[in-house]
Amino acid sequence: SRPSRLDPAVAAGLRRTPDGLVVAVVRQYDTGEVLMVAWMDDEALHRTLTTGRATYWSRSRGEYWVKGETSGNHQYVHSVALDCDGDALLLEVDQVGPACHTGRRTCFHTELPVTGVAGDKRKARS
Amino acid sequence: SRPSRLDPAVAAGLRRTPDGLVVAVVRQYDTGEVLMVAWMDDEALHRTLTTGRATYWSRSRGEYWVKGETSGNHQYVHSVALDCDGDALLLEVDQVGPACHTGRRTCFHTELPVTGVAGDKRKARS
């Protein structure tokens, strides 16, 4: 694994994938909109916590990237929370411009068809 | 990989981890609260879409699990969206009771310290 300056107390709480990563869910702090998902190793988390700028590990490029560094679509970090089993982070950010490289606000824009209807009465679609 | 009945048109859009999984971010459909993160293989996604009940692949137990099947804390699925690079899903659900096995409503309850302050003026904490 790559060297990291992450606080050992924080690092001890992480449960990483075999390639040393945890998943980061990113949402707009005020609207609650889920913008994207990306990956962090220990050092990316360290940089995110200590700079206030969302920093990820690119699995395809094998390098760190600071969101917005090339696009200008910065993510200013308001808070970071770890989940109960230590393998996922929730970032609350202020997203400048679109989060998605396609120019859309969020990365989740392909709806899949839900054909099953469970618990009909609970699930009244509005 | 495990056999799956997932629609090949949907399956073609997935970009899986080496162990055949995509990450699923789960949020409460009306409040927008992010509840948890879990994992799906093709068959778990198929079952989720066709039953309307959130179904995941447990990496630790190596088996499918229907959320709420043992706990009663069901997740009724309103919608499922795939992200731009095909490796993450966003589920909007109606969560019955707590999502977290600890009894808390969400799994994200460990706040990590953000010490860096980027873009001070943009980031006025409320």
Coordinates of C-alpha atoms in Angstrom, one line a residue:
Chain A
S1 CA 0.0 0.0 0.0
R2 CA 1.0 3.6 -0.6
P3 CA 2.5 5.6 2.3
S4 CA 0.1 7.8 4.2
R5 CA 0.1 10.5 6.8
L6 CA -3.5 9.6 7.9
D7 CA -4.0 9.8 11.7
P8 CA -3.5 6.2 12.9
A9 CA -6.6 6.4 15.1
V10 CA -8.7 7.1 11.9
A11 CA -6.8 4.5 9.9
A12 CA -7.5 1.9 12.5
G13 CA -11.2 2.3 11.8
L14 CA -11.0 1.6 8.1
R15 CA -11.9 -1.7 6.4
R16 CA -10.4 -1.5 3.0
T17 CA -10.9 -3.4 -0.2
P18 CA -8.1 -5.8 -1.3
D19 CA -6.6 -2.8 -3.2
G20 CA -6.6 -0.6 -0.1
L21 CA -9.7 1.6 -0.8
V22 CA -12.9 2.7 0.8
V23 CA -15.8 4.1 -1.2
A24 CA -16.8 7.7 -0.8
V25 CA -20.4 8.9 -1.3
V26 CA -20.5 12.6 -2.1
R27 CA -23.6 14.7 -1.5
Q28 CA -24.4 18.4 -1.7
Y29 CA -24.4 19.6 1.9
D30 CA -27.5 21.8 1.7
T31 CA -29.8 20.0 -0.8
G32 CA -28.8 16.5 0.2
E33 CA -28.5 15.6 -3.5
V34 CA -26.2 12.6 -4.1
L35 CA -23.6 13.8 -6.6
M36 CA -21.1 11.0 -7.2
V37 CA -19.2 8.1 -5.8
A38 CA -15.4 7.9 -5.8
W39 CA -12.6 6.0 -4.0
M40 CA -10.1 6.9 -1.3
D41 CA -7.0 5.3 0.1
D42 CA -5.6 6.4 3.4
E43 CA -3.6 9.3 1.9
A44 CA -6.5 10.6 -0.1
L45 CA -8.6 10.7 3.1
H46 CA -5.8 12.4 4.9
R47 CA -5.6 15.1 2.2
T48 CA -9.3 15.5 2.1
L49 CA -9.5 16.0 5.9
T50 CA -6.5 18.3 6.2
T51 CA -7.1 20.5 3.1
G52 CA -10.9 20.6 3.0
R53 CA -10.7 19.8 -0.7
A54 CA -12.1 16.4 -1.8
T55 CA -9.3 14.2 -3.0
Y56 CA -9.7 10.8 -4.4
W57 CA -7.7 7.8 -5.7
S58 CA -8.2 7.1 -9.4
R59 CA -8.3 3.4 -10.0
S60 CA -8.1 3.8 -13.7
R61 CA -5.2 6.3 -13.7
G62 CA -3.5 5.0 -10.6
E63 CA -3.1 8.5 -9.1
Y64 CA -4.5 11.0 -6.7
W65 CA -6.9 13.6 -8.1
V66 CA -8.3 16.7 -6.4
K67 CA -11.9 17.2 -7.6
G68 CA -12.1 20.4 -9.7
E69 CA -8.3 20.8 -10.1
T70 CA -8.6 20.6 -13.9
S71 CA -12.3 21.2 -14.4
G72 CA -12.8 24.0 -11.9
N73 CA -15.7 22.1 -10.4
H74 CA -14.4 22.1 -6.9
Q75 CA -15.7 20.3 -3.9
Y76 CA -15.4 22.1 -0.7
V77 CA -15.7 19.7 2.2
H78 CA -18.1 20.4 5.0
S79 CA -18.0 17.1 6.8
V80 CA -16.9 13.5 6.5
A81 CA -18.5 10.6 8.3
L82 CA -17.4 6.9 8.4
D83 CA -20.0 4.1 8.4
C84 CA -20.5 1.4 11.0
D85 CA -18.3 -1.2 9.3
G86 CA -15.6 1.2 8.2
D87 CA -15.7 0.6 4.5
A88 CA -17.7 3.7 3.3
L89 CA -17.4 7.4 3.8
L90 CA -20.1 10.1 3.4
L91 CA -18.8 13.5 2.3
E92 CA -20.9 16.6 2.6
V93 CA -19.5 19.1 0.2
D94 CA -20.3 22.3 -1.6
Q95 CA -20.1 21.3 -5.3
V96 CA -19.2 24.1 -7.7
G97 CA -20.8 23.5 -11.0
P98 CA -21.5 20.0 -12.3
A99 CA -20.1 17.0 -10.4
C100 CA -20.3 14.7 -13.5
H101 CA -17.7 14.8 -16.2
T102 CA -20.6 14.7 -18.7
G103 CA -21.6 18.2 -17.5
R104 CA -24.7 17.0 -15.6
R105 CA -25.1 18.0 -12.0
T106 CA -24.9 14.5 -10.7
C107 CA -23.4 11.2 -12.0
F108 CA -26.6 9.2 -11.4
H109 CA -28.6 9.8 -14.6
T110 CA -29.4 6.4 -16.0
E111 CA -32.7 5.2 -14.5
L112 CA -33.1 1.4 -14.4
P113 CA -36.6 -0.1 -14.6
V114 CA -38.1 -1.3 -11.3
T115 CA -40.7 -3.8 -12.3
G116 CA -41.4 -5.4 -8.9
V117 CA -43.7 -3.7 -6.5
A118 CA -43.1 -4.7 -2.9
G119 CA -45.4 -3.7 -0.1
D120 CA -47.8 -1.9 -2.4
K121 CA -49.5 0.3 0.1
R122 CA -46.2 1.5 1.6
K123 CA -44.9 2.3 -1.9
A124 CA -47.5 4.7 -3.3
R125 CA -45.5 6.5 -5.9
S126 CA -46.0 10.2 -5.7
Chain B
S1 CA -19.1 -15.1 -11.6
R2 CA -22.4 -16.3 -10.3
P3 CA -25.3 -17.0 -12.8
S4 CA -27.7 -14.1 -13.2
R5 CA -31.0 -13.4 -14.9
L6 CA -30.2 -9.7 -15.2
D7 CA -31.4 -8.1 -18.4
P8 CA -28.3 -8.2 -20.7
A9 CA -28.9 -4.6 -21.7
V10 CA -28.6 -3.5 -18.1
A11 CA -25.7 -5.9 -17.5
A12 CA -23.8 -4.4 -20.4
G13 CA -23.7 -1.1 -18.7
L14 CA -22.1 -2.3 -15.5
R15 CA -18.4 -1.9 -14.7
R16 CA -17.7 -4.3 -11.9
T17 CA -14.9 -4.7 -9.3
P18 CA -12.6 -7.7 -9.8
D19 CA -15.0 -9.7 -7.6
G20 CA -18.0 -8.8 -9.8
L21 CA -19.7 -6.2 -7.7
V22 CA -21.0 -2.6 -8.0
V23 CA -21.6 -0.4 -5.0
A24 CA -25.1 0.6 -4.0
V25 CA -25.8 3.9 -2.2
V26 CA -29.1 3.7 -0.4
R27 CA -31.1 6.8 0.5
Q28 CA -34.5 7.4 2.0
Y29 CA -36.7 8.5 -1.0
D30 CA -38.5 11.4 0.7
T31 CA -36.0 12.9 3.1
G32 CA -32.9 12.3 1.0
E33 CA -31.0 10.9 4.0
V34 CA -28.2 8.6 3.0
L35 CA -28.8 5.4 5.0
M36 CA -26.1 2.9 4.0
V37 CA -23.9 1.5 1.3
A38 CA -23.9 -2.2 0.2
W39 CA -22.8 -4.3 -2.7
M40 CA -24.6 -6.0 -5.6
D41 CA -23.7 -8.5 -8.2
D42 CA -25.8 -8.9 -11.3
E43 CA -28.2 -11.3 -9.7
A44 CA -28.7 -9.1 -6.7
L45 CA -29.5 -6.2 -9.0
H46 CA -31.9 -8.4 -10.9
R47 CA -33.7 -9.4 -7.8
T48 CA -33.9 -5.8 -6.5
L49 CA -35.4 -4.6 -9.8
T50 CA -37.9 -7.4 -10.2
T51 CA -39.1 -7.8 -6.6
G52 CA -38.9 -4.1 -5.4
R53 CA -37.1 -5.3 -2.3
A54 CA -33.4 -4.3 -1.9
T55 CA -31.2 -7.3 -2.2
Y56 CA -27.5 -7.3 -1.8
W57 CA -24.5 -9.6 -2.0
S58 CA -22.7 -10.0 1.4
R59 CA -19.0 -10.1 0.8
S60 CA -18.3 -11.4 4.3
R61 CA -20.9 -14.2 4.2
G62 CA -20.7 -14.9 0.5
E63 CA -24.5 -14.9 0.1
Y64 CA -27.5 -12.9 -1.0
W65 CA -29.4 -11.0 1.6
V66 CA -32.7 -9.3 1.4
K67 CA -32.6 -6.2 3.6
G68 CA -35.0 -6.7 6.5
E69 CA -35.6 -10.4 5.9
T70 CA -34.3 -11.2 9.4
S71 CA -34.5 -7.8 11.1
G72 CA -37.9 -6.6 9.7
N73 CA -36.2 -3.4 8.7
H74 CA -37.3 -3.7 5.1
Q75 CA -36.3 -1.5 2.2
Y76 CA -39.0 -0.9 -0.4
V77 CA -37.4 0.2 -3.6
H78 CA -38.8 3.3 -5.4
S79 CA -36.1 3.8 -8.0
V80 CA -32.6 2.7 -9.0
A81 CA -30.2 4.8 -11.0
L82 CA -26.8 3.8 -12.5
D83 CA -24.0 6.3 -12.6
C84 CA -22.1 7.6 -15.6
D85 CA -19.3 5.1 -15.4
G86 CA -21.4 2.1 -14.5
D87 CA -19.8 1.2 -11.2
A88 CA -22.3 2.7 -8.7
L89 CA -26.0 2.5 -8.1
L90 CA -28.3 4.9 -6.3
L91 CA -31.3 3.4 -4.7
E92 CA -34.2 5.4 -3.4
V93 CA -36.1 3.4 -0.9
D94 CA -38.6 3.5 1.9
Q95 CA -36.7 2.3 4.9
V96 CA -38.7 0.7 7.6
G97 CA -37.1 1.3 11.0
P98 CA -33.3 1.7 11.3
A99 CA -31.0 0.9 8.4
C100 CA -28.0 0.2 10.6
H101 CA -27.5 -3.0 12.4
T102 CA -26.5 -1.0 15.5
G103 CA -30.1 0.3 15.7
R104 CA -29.3 3.8 14.4
R105 CA -31.3 5.2 11.5
T106 CA -28.2 5.4 9.2
C107 CA -24.9 3.7 9.1
F108 CA -22.9 6.9 8.9
H109 CA -22.4 7.9 12.5
T110 CA -18.7 8.4 13.0
E111 CA -17.7 12.0 12.2
L112 CA -14.1 12.4 11.2
P113 CA -12.4 15.7 11.9
V114 CA -12.0 18.1 8.9
T115 CA -9.2 20.4 9.9
G116 CA -8.5 22.0 6.5
V117 CA -10.7 24.9 5.5
A118 CA -10.8 25.4 1.7
G119 CA -12.4 28.3 0.0
D120 CA -13.3 30.0 3.2
K121 CA -15.9 32.3 1.9
R122 CA -17.8 29.6 0.0
K123 CA -17.6 27.4 3.0
A124 CA -19.4 29.4 5.7
R125 CA -20.5 26.8 8.2
S126 CA -24.1 27.4 9.2

